[in-house]
Amino acid sequence: MALTDLLNTTTQSLSNGITGLPLSAAMDSTEAWQQHFLQSGDPALQNIAREIGNLQSLLSSEKTAGLDGRAIGRSLSMLGSQTAEVARTASAEVRSKLTALSDQLLKAGGQLEDQA
């Protein structure tokens, strides 16, 4: 999937709020992003891929220990901050979409941290 398609799909999915997103869809989306970032060769993007792996672990713990909203919120906030950093140096074509994604991740992360 092309980066712009992935950005559009992700921002659309998050537009209704993080808790409205089915867990299976979240796992599929995080997997697509992780693969994209791991294959990039860019250390900043690979750091994001590692945090996505952390988020996937937190989301998959639902089956054993239940979801930890505070930890998931922290992970989403970290991903939002990392995305904002990448957006600063991104091409004009994707900068605004990355910034919107960053804002959504930070908002969702903050909400989950506050609710937990």
Coordinates of C-alpha atoms in Angstrom, one line a residue:
M1 CA 0.0 0.0 0.0
A2 CA 1.3 3.4 -0.9
L3 CA 2.2 5.8 1.9
T4 CA -0.6 8.3 1.0
D5 CA -3.2 5.5 0.9
L6 CA -2.0 4.2 4.2
L7 CA -2.2 7.8 5.7
N8 CA -5.7 8.4 4.3
T9 CA -6.9 5.0 5.6
T10 CA -5.5 5.5 9.0
T11 CA -6.6 9.1 9.5
Q12 CA -10.1 8.1 8.3
S13 CA -10.2 5.1 10.7
L14 CA -9.2 7.3 13.6
S15 CA -11.6 10.2 12.8
N16 CA -14.4 8.5 14.8
G17 CA -12.2 8.1 17.9
I18 CA -9.8 5.4 18.9
T19 CA -12.3 3.4 20.9
G20 CA -14.6 3.0 17.9
L21 CA -11.9 1.2 16.0
P22 CA -12.3 -2.6 16.0
L23 CA -9.2 -4.3 17.5
S24 CA -8.7 -6.4 14.4
A25 CA -8.6 -3.3 12.2
A26 CA -6.2 -1.6 14.6
M27 CA -3.9 -4.6 14.4
D28 CA -4.1 -4.7 10.6
S29 CA -3.2 -1.0 10.4
T30 CA -0.3 -1.2 12.9
E31 CA 1.1 -4.2 11.0
A32 CA 1.0 -2.3 7.7
W33 CA 2.7 0.7 9.2
Q34 CA 5.3 -1.4 11.0
Q35 CA 6.3 -3.2 7.8
H36 CA 6.4 0.1 5.8
F37 CA 8.7 1.7 8.5
L38 CA 10.9 -1.4 8.9
Q39 CA 11.6 -1.5 5.2
S40 CA 12.4 2.2 5.0
G41 CA 15.9 2.0 6.2
D42 CA 15.4 5.3 8.0
P43 CA 16.4 5.1 11.7
A44 CA 13.6 7.5 12.8
L45 CA 11.0 5.4 11.1
Q46 CA 12.5 2.3 12.5
N47 CA 12.1 3.8 16.0
I48 CA 8.4 4.3 15.2
A49 CA 8.2 0.7 14.0
R50 CA 9.6 -0.4 17.4
E51 CA 6.9 1.6 19.2
I52 CA 4.3 0.1 17.0
G53 CA 5.5 -3.3 18.1
N54 CA 5.1 -2.2 21.7
L55 CA 1.5 -1.0 20.9
Q56 CA 0.8 -4.3 19.2
S57 CA 1.9 -6.2 22.3
L58 CA -0.3 -4.0 24.4
L59 CA -3.3 -4.6 22.2
S60 CA -2.8 -8.4 22.0
S61 CA -2.6 -8.6 25.8
E62 CA -6.4 -8.2 25.8
K63 CA -6.7 -12.0 25.7
T64 CA -4.5 -12.7 28.7
A65 CA -4.6 -9.7 31.0
G66 CA -7.1 -7.2 29.6
L67 CA -6.2 -3.9 27.9
D68 CA -4.1 -1.4 29.8
G69 CA -5.7 1.9 28.7
R70 CA -3.0 4.0 30.4
A71 CA -0.1 2.1 28.7
I72 CA -1.9 2.1 25.3
G73 CA -2.4 5.8 25.7
R74 CA 1.3 6.4 26.5
S75 CA 2.2 4.4 23.4
L76 CA -0.2 6.3 21.2
S77 CA 1.2 9.6 22.6
M78 CA 4.7 8.4 21.9
L79 CA 3.7 7.5 18.3
G80 CA 2.1 10.9 17.9
S81 CA 5.3 12.7 19.0
Q82 CA 7.4 10.5 16.8
T83 CA 5.1 11.2 13.8
A84 CA 5.2 14.9 14.5
E85 CA 9.0 14.8 14.3
V86 CA 8.9 12.9 11.0
A87 CA 6.3 15.4 9.6
R88 CA 8.7 18.3 10.2
T89 CA 11.0 17.0 7.5
A90 CA 8.5 15.2 5.3
S91 CA 7.7 16.2 1.7
A92 CA 5.0 18.8 1.2
E93 CA 2.9 16.0 -0.3
V94 CA 2.5 14.1 3.0
R95 CA 3.4 16.7 5.7
S96 CA -0.1 17.9 6.4
K97 CA -1.4 14.3 6.5
L98 CA 1.4 13.2 8.9
T99 CA 0.6 16.3 11.1
A100 CA -3.1 15.4 11.1
L101 CA -2.2 11.8 12.1
S102 CA 0.1 13.0 14.8
D103 CA -2.6 15.2 16.2
Q104 CA -5.1 12.3 16.2
L105 CA -2.6 10.0 17.9
L106 CA -1.7 12.6 20.6
K107 CA -5.4 13.3 21.2
A108 CA -6.3 9.6 21.5
G109 CA -3.3 8.9 23.7
G110 CA -4.2 11.7 26.0
Q111 CA -7.8 10.6 26.3
L112 CA -6.9 7.0 27.1
E113 CA -4.3 8.1 29.7
D114 CA -6.9 10.4 31.3
Q115 CA -9.6 7.7 31.4
A116 CA -7.4 5.0 32.9

